[in-house]
Short mmCIF file of C-alpha atoms in Angstrom, two decimals:
data_model
loop_
_atom_site.label_atom_id
_atom_site.label_comp_id
_atom_site.label_asym_id
_atom_site.label_seq_id
_atom_site.Cartn_x
_atom_site.Cartn_y
_atom_site.Cartn_z
CA VAL A 184 98.82 87.71 82.01
CA ILE A 185 101.46 90.03 83.44
CA THR A 186 103.33 93.02 82.62
CA HIS A 187 106.88 94.09 83.57
CA LEU A 188 109.88 96.13 82.41
CA ARG A 189 112.57 94.17 80.88
CA THR A 190 115.19 96.85 80.65
CA ARG A 191 115.45 100.59 81.10
CA ASN A 192 117.78 103.54 80.59
CA GLN A 193 118.79 106.05 83.24
CA ALA A 194 116.67 108.81 81.87
CA TYR A 195 113.52 106.65 81.77
CA THR A 196 112.96 107.47 77.95
CA ALA A 197 113.70 103.83 76.60
CA GLN A 198 112.07 101.10 78.72
CA THR A 199 111.49 97.65 77.20
CA TRP A 200 108.22 96.54 78.57
CA ARG A 201 106.36 93.28 78.00
CA LEU A 202 102.95 91.69 78.18
CA SER A 203 103.46 88.00 78.97
CA ARG A 204 101.06 85.07 79.22
CA SER A 205 100.93 81.61 80.88
CA THR A 206 98.66 78.82 79.85
CA ASP A 207 100.09 76.37 82.34
CA GLY A 208 99.23 77.93 85.79
CA GLY A 209 102.28 80.22 85.91
CA ARG A 210 104.85 77.56 85.38
CA THR A 211 106.08 79.17 82.12
CA PHE A 212 105.37 82.43 80.23
CA SER A 213 105.54 83.44 76.74
CA THR A 214 105.82 87.09 75.34
CA VAL A 215 102.58 88.38 73.82
CA TYR A 216 103.81 91.81 73.08
CA GLU A 217 106.92 93.85 73.58
CA ALA A 218 107.83 97.54 72.98
CA VAL A 219 110.26 100.20 73.84
CA ASP A 220 108.64 103.46 75.34
CA ALA A 221 109.30 106.02 78.00
CA THR A 222 107.10 104.30 80.47
CA HIS A 223 106.44 102.34 83.66
CA PRO A 224 105.00 98.72 83.71
CA PRO A 225 101.42 99.01 82.38
CA VAL A 226 98.41 98.28 84.48
CA LEU A 227 96.03 95.63 83.07
CA GLU A 228 92.55 94.18 83.32
CA THR A 229 90.72 91.18 81.67
CA ASP A 230 87.13 90.75 81.02
CA SER A 231 84.79 87.68 80.94
CA GLU A 232 85.52 87.06 77.24
CA GLY A 233 89.26 86.88 77.97
CA ASN A 234 90.25 90.18 76.35
CA VAL A 235 93.10 92.09 77.99
CA TYR A 236 93.15 95.87 78.49
CA LEU A 237 96.44 97.54 79.14
CA ILE A 238 97.22 101.16 80.03
CA ARG A 239 100.66 102.73 80.10
CA PRO A 240 101.88 106.25 80.60
CA ASP A 241 104.35 108.05 78.24
CA PHE A 242 106.75 110.45 79.96
CA GLN A 243 107.74 112.15 76.83
CA ASP A 244 104.42 113.24 75.19
CA GLY A 245 102.36 113.45 78.44
CA ASN A 246 99.65 111.00 77.37
CA ALA A 247 98.59 107.61 78.40
CA TYR A 248 97.74 104.80 76.01
CA LEU A 249 95.13 102.01 76.10
CA TYR A 250 95.95 98.74 74.37
CA ARG A 251 93.21 96.23 73.74
CA PHE A 252 94.41 92.68 73.18
CA LEU A 253 91.41 90.82 71.75
CA ALA A 254 90.94 87.13 72.32
CA ALA A 255 89.18 86.88 69.00
CA ASN A 256 92.20 88.10 67.34
CA GLU A 257 94.48 85.85 69.31
CA PHE A 258 95.96 88.97 71.19
CA ARG A 259 97.71 90.15 68.02
CA ASP A 260 97.93 93.77 66.66
CA PRO A 261 96.17 95.53 69.59
CA PRO A 262 94.29 98.72 68.86
CA VAL A 263 95.73 101.60 70.69
CA THR A 264 93.83 104.68 72.15
CA THR A 265 95.43 107.89 73.27
CA ILE A 266 94.29 109.19 76.71
CA PRO A 267 95.21 112.84 76.53
CA ARG A 268 97.07 114.29 79.57
CA GLY A 269 97.02 110.82 81.18
CA SER A 270 100.71 110.30 81.85
CA ALA A 271 101.94 110.07 85.49
CA GLY A 272 104.46 107.88 87.29
CA LYS A 273 101.79 106.31 89.54
CA TYR A 274 98.38 105.12 88.27
CA ALA A 275 95.54 102.68 88.80
CA MET A 276 92.84 101.25 86.65
CA PHE A 277 89.66 99.20 87.14
CA LEU A 278 87.31 97.38 84.73
CA ASP A 279 83.63 98.11 84.90
CA GLU A 280 82.23 95.38 82.52
CA THR A 281 78.60 96.10 83.38
CA ARG A 282 78.89 99.76 82.10
CA GLY A 283 81.40 98.73 79.35
CA GLN A 284 84.15 101.05 80.50
CA LEU A 285 87.48 101.42 82.25
CA TYR A 286 88.47 103.84 84.91
CA PHE A 287 92.11 105.26 85.09
CA PHE A 288 93.23 107.35 87.96
CA ALA A 289 96.67 109.03 87.64
CA HIS A 290 98.83 110.82 90.18
CA ASN A 291 98.80 114.03 88.06
CA ASN A 292 95.33 114.37 89.59
CA THR A 293 93.35 113.29 86.45
CA PHE A 294 90.72 110.67 86.28
CA HIS A 295 89.53 109.14 82.85
CA VAL A 296 86.68 106.94 81.84
CA VAL A 297 87.44 104.94 78.64
CA GLY A 298 84.90 102.65 76.85
CA LEU A 299 85.90 99.10 76.06
CA ASP A 300 85.75 100.08 72.36
CA GLY A 301 88.67 102.53 72.95
CA THR A 302 86.49 105.69 73.25
CA VAL A 303 87.70 108.30 75.80
CA ARG A 304 84.30 109.16 77.44
CA SER A 305 85.50 111.76 79.98
CA THR A 306 88.41 113.28 81.61
CA ARG A 307 88.54 115.49 84.69
CA HIS A 308 90.73 116.77 87.34
CA LEU A 309 89.55 114.66 90.42
CA ILE A 310 92.15 115.76 93.02
CA ARG A 311 94.15 118.84 93.71
CA ALA A 312 97.10 119.86 95.89
CA GLY A 313 96.45 120.57 99.53
CA GLU A 314 98.27 122.89 101.89
CA HIS A 315 100.45 120.10 103.15
CA ALA A 316 100.69 117.40 100.49
CA VAL A 317 99.80 116.26 96.87
CA LEU A 318 98.41 112.99 95.50
CA GLN A 319 101.05 110.33 95.18
CA TYR A 320 99.77 106.73 94.98
CA PRO A 321 96.15 106.31 93.64
CA LEU A 322 94.12 103.12 94.10
CA LEU A 323 90.69 102.14 92.71
CA CYS A 324 88.16 99.46 93.52
CA LEU A 325 84.51 98.80 92.24
CA ASP A 326 82.06 97.05 94.34
CA ARG A 327 79.38 94.48 93.11
CA ALA A 328 76.83 97.35 93.37
CA GLY A 329 78.65 99.34 90.81
CA THR A 330 79.95 101.96 93.33
CA LEU A 331 83.48 103.15 92.45
CA HIS A 332 85.85 103.61 95.35
CA ALA A 333 89.07 105.75 95.30
CA ALA A 334 91.94 105.81 97.82
CA TRP A 335 95.25 107.39 97.81
CA THR A 336 98.58 108.13 99.75
CA THR A 337 99.84 111.70 99.70
CA GLN A 338 103.36 113.11 99.47
CA LYS A 339 104.29 116.14 101.64
CA HIS A 340 105.44 119.36 99.89
CA GLY A 341 109.19 119.70 99.68
CA VAL A 342 110.47 116.66 101.53
CA TYR A 343 110.40 112.91 101.28
CA LEU A 344 107.39 112.03 103.48
CA TYR A 345 104.27 110.07 102.69
CA TRP A 346 101.84 112.34 104.67
CA ASP A 347 98.46 110.71 104.80
CA ILE A 348 95.90 108.33 103.35
CA HIS A 349 92.41 109.07 102.08
CA HIS A 350 89.13 107.56 100.52
CA MET A 351 86.03 108.64 98.69
CA LEU A 352 83.47 106.89 96.57
CA SER A 353 81.20 107.44 93.57
CA PRO A 354 77.88 105.76 93.11
CA ASP A 355 77.56 106.86 89.48
CA ALA A 356 80.70 105.85 87.67
CA GLY A 357 82.71 108.87 88.60
CA GLY A 358 80.07 111.51 87.93
CA THR A 359 79.67 112.56 91.60
CA TRP A 360 81.74 111.73 94.63
CA ARG A 361 81.01 111.49 98.44
CA ASN A 362 82.46 110.26 101.71
CA LEU A 363 81.43 107.06 103.29
CA ALA A 364 79.26 109.00 105.69
CA GLY A 365 77.35 110.52 102.80
CA GLU A 366 78.95 114.01 102.61
CA ALA A 367 78.97 115.24 99.06
CA LEU A 368 82.36 116.18 97.56
CA SER A 369 83.16 118.63 94.89
CA PRO A 370 86.05 117.72 92.55
CA PRO A 371 88.84 118.59 92.41
CA VAL A 372 88.87 117.29 96.00
CA VAL A 373 91.83 118.55 98.21
CA ALA A 374 94.32 115.59 98.38
CA ASP A 375 95.43 115.97 102.08
CA ASP A 376 94.07 116.45 105.60
CA GLY A 377 93.04 119.97 104.77
CA GLY A 378 90.38 118.65 102.49
CA PRO A 379 87.04 116.96 103.04
CA ALA A 380 87.85 113.36 101.85
CA LEU A 381 87.81 110.75 104.70
CA ARG A 382 91.21 110.30 106.19
CA ILE A 383 92.23 106.67 107.03
CA SER A 384 95.66 107.33 108.60
CA LEU A 385 95.74 108.51 112.36
CA ASP A 386 96.26 111.89 113.93
CA ASP A 387 99.66 111.07 115.40
CA GLU A 388 101.10 109.69 112.15
CA PHE A 389 101.91 112.80 110.28
CA ASP A 390 105.59 112.88 111.19
CA VAL A 391 106.23 109.39 109.76
CA HIS A 392 105.70 107.63 106.41
CA THR A 393 102.25 106.13 106.08
CA TRP A 394 101.65 104.13 102.93
CA LEU A 395 98.45 102.45 101.68
CA SER A 396 99.60 99.03 100.50
CA SER A 397 96.07 97.80 99.31
CA PHE A 398 92.43 98.22 99.68
CA LEU A 399 89.35 96.22 98.74
CA VAL A 400 85.63 96.50 98.78
CA ARG A 401 83.38 93.47 99.28
CA GLU A 402 80.08 92.62 100.92
CA GLY A 403 79.53 96.09 102.30
CA LYS A 404 82.90 96.53 103.84
CA VAL A 405 86.10 98.58 102.70
CA HIS A 406 89.22 96.77 103.72
CA PHE A 407 92.51 98.96 104.19
CA LEU A 408 96.03 97.66 104.67
CA TYR A 409 98.66 100.27 105.45
CA ARG A 410 101.99 100.67 107.46
CA ALA A 411 103.06 103.64 109.59
CA GLN A 412 106.76 103.82 110.13
CA THR A 413 106.75 104.83 113.73
CA ASP A 414 109.16 103.41 116.28
CA PRO A 415 108.20 100.63 116.61
CA PRO A 416 106.31 100.36 113.30
CA ARG A 417 102.53 100.07 113.28
CA GLN A 418 100.97 97.53 110.84
CA HIS A 419 97.18 98.52 110.38
CA TYR A 420 94.31 96.57 109.10
CA MET A 421 91.14 98.67 109.11
CA ARG A 422 87.64 97.74 108.02
CA PHE A 423 85.04 100.40 107.38
CA ASP A 424 81.21 99.67 107.03
CA VAL A 425 79.75 101.27 103.72
CA ALA A 426 76.18 101.65 105.19
CA THR A 427 77.25 103.65 108.25
CA GLY A 428 80.69 104.99 107.23
CA LYS A 429 82.12 104.01 110.43
CA ARG A 430 85.40 101.92 111.10
CA ASP A 431 84.27 98.65 112.71
CA VAL A 432 87.45 96.71 112.77
CA HIS A 433 91.13 97.94 113.56
CA LEU A 434 94.02 95.69 114.22
CA GLU A 435 97.40 97.19 115.08
CA PRO A 436 100.28 97.58 115.77
CA GLU A 437 100.54 93.91 114.53
CA PHE A 438 98.47 92.17 111.87
CA ARG A 439 98.73 88.47 112.65
CA GLY A 440 97.18 85.15 112.77
CA GLU A 441 98.16 82.43 115.19
CA THR A 442 101.90 82.43 114.17
CA ILE A 443 102.04 84.48 111.09
CA ARG A 444 102.93 88.29 111.55
CA LEU A 445 102.25 90.31 108.29
CA GLY A 446 104.45 93.46 107.90
CA GLY A 447 105.91 95.71 105.46
CA LEU A 448 105.03 98.51 102.89
CA ASP A 449 103.91 96.09 100.12
CA GLY A 450 101.11 93.65 100.09
CA PHE A 451 97.60 93.07 98.73
CA VAL A 452 94.12 91.89 99.68
CA ALA A 453 92.24 89.27 97.42
CA ALA A 454 88.97 87.34 97.13
CA SER A 455 86.82 85.50 94.83
CA PRO A 456 84.96 87.93 92.66
CA ASP A 457 81.74 86.01 92.61
CA ARG A 458 81.17 84.03 95.59
CA GLU A 459 79.60 85.77 98.56
CA GLY A 460 80.87 84.53 101.91
CA SER A 461 84.07 83.25 100.23
CA PRO A 462 87.43 83.72 102.20
CA LEU A 463 89.32 87.04 102.14
CA TYR A 464 93.18 86.62 101.82
CA CYS A 465 95.92 89.12 102.67
CA LEU A 466 99.50 88.55 101.44
CA MET A 467 102.56 90.41 102.78
CA GLN A 468 105.92 89.28 104.01
CA ASP A 469 106.70 87.78 107.36
CA SER A 470 110.31 88.32 108.03
CA GLY A 471 111.40 87.73 104.48
CA ARG A 472 108.95 84.93 103.78
CA VAL A 473 105.84 85.35 101.56
CA ALA A 474 103.02 84.81 103.90
CA CYS A 475 99.24 84.84 103.82
CA LEU A 476 96.49 85.35 106.26
CA VAL A 477 92.83 84.24 105.68
CA SER A 478 89.50 85.72 107.02
CA ARG A 479 86.47 83.66 106.72
CA ASP A 480 84.22 86.32 108.27
CA ASN A 481 85.01 89.28 105.87
CA GLY A 482 87.73 90.69 107.96
CA LEU A 483 86.32 90.37 111.48
CA SER A 484 89.08 87.78 112.40
CA TRP A 485 92.20 86.58 110.72
CA HIS A 486 94.15 83.20 110.79
CA ASP A 487 97.20 81.64 109.38
CA PHE A 488 96.93 80.30 105.95
CA ALA A 489 100.35 79.91 104.28
CA ARG A 490 104.03 80.90 104.45
CA SER A 491 106.88 80.16 102.20
CA GLU A 492 109.71 78.05 103.47
CA GLU A 493 112.33 80.07 101.44
CA THR A 494 113.28 83.63 102.53
CA PHE A 495 113.69 86.49 100.09
CA ASN A 496 114.70 90.18 100.10
CA ILE A 497 111.21 91.08 99.16
CA TYR A 498 110.49 94.36 97.17
CA SER A 499 107.08 95.45 95.63
CA LEU A 500 104.94 92.48 96.47
CA GLY A 501 101.67 92.84 94.69
CA GLY A 502 99.03 90.76 92.98
CA CYS A 503 95.56 90.22 91.54
CA ARG A 504 92.65 91.42 93.73
CA THR A 505 90.58 88.34 92.70
CA THR A 506 91.50 84.65 93.00
CA SER A 507 91.47 82.57 89.82
CA ASP A 508 88.67 80.42 88.82
CA ASP A 509 90.51 77.37 90.10
CA GLY A 510 91.28 78.94 93.53
CA TYR A 511 94.73 80.29 93.23
CA ILE A 512 95.98 83.65 94.61
CA LEU A 513 98.21 85.30 91.83
CA GLY A 514 100.97 87.82 92.68
CA THR A 515 104.56 88.83 92.06
CA PHE A 516 107.53 90.46 93.79
CA THR A 517 111.10 91.35 93.11
CA ASP A 518 113.79 89.31 95.05
CA GLN A 519 116.53 92.06 95.69
CA HIS A 520 119.74 90.08 95.75
#
């Protein structure tokens, strides 16, 4: 399944959005649901029973909305839950099937926990503005132990500049938060370098854009992928150890295999959700080609895996953080002609 905007108006008050589904491995798609709202493309998750959970913001009433497309009902007539004050232009969601709930993190600083039955269980201000910057691009990831990780890119006050990148984690489903090193954090946590959350971006990168493309937690390691627009640009891959809180791998200014060099603002990391020791994949562009590196040692080393023959004008390359049951990496991008 995939979501996208079909059309929009200039005022962002009437976007036609769709939920589409493929049953033939992505060769063709059919429209499951279509509506017109003041929104961006929804985020979505699926559970082990094939149910689809979709959250979108609404820029007119200030709320967000959870749609539950149930497999038992053949994805028709989804129940809709209002998430008060959840609307924002950037947002992330993660499914916690063990606890029976969803996490929704929006760039208006709010963090929401919603049950799979549609009940809003909690809402809180998780982040607050710092002296230099505000929360801009939030991301979430849940590890197999049930620890929830949050990471984000900030935007500097008053100018167009992505200021820095941060991370923190919660061992109890968003109840309490701490740094990798164990330091307790008290929400709302300051978003920027003036606050206590672990900073991922480097000391000499405040004067250039730094953008967190993706992060993933697996087998005791947190993997970060970001670009610093220095001259020349630095493409960073970093790995942090959850047990010690220390960075133990850092590849820069190039992130490459034998012949493939990944670079750009957009990209994602993916792995099998169930198989320990399975390969870790990273997709970005390599000079206009969709390209992929693979690590078979959980990020310690990276090697060429695949690269498209065709070149594109790639924008917003993203994808699913888990590989499919039959071993495919699933993603999308816009080809800007």
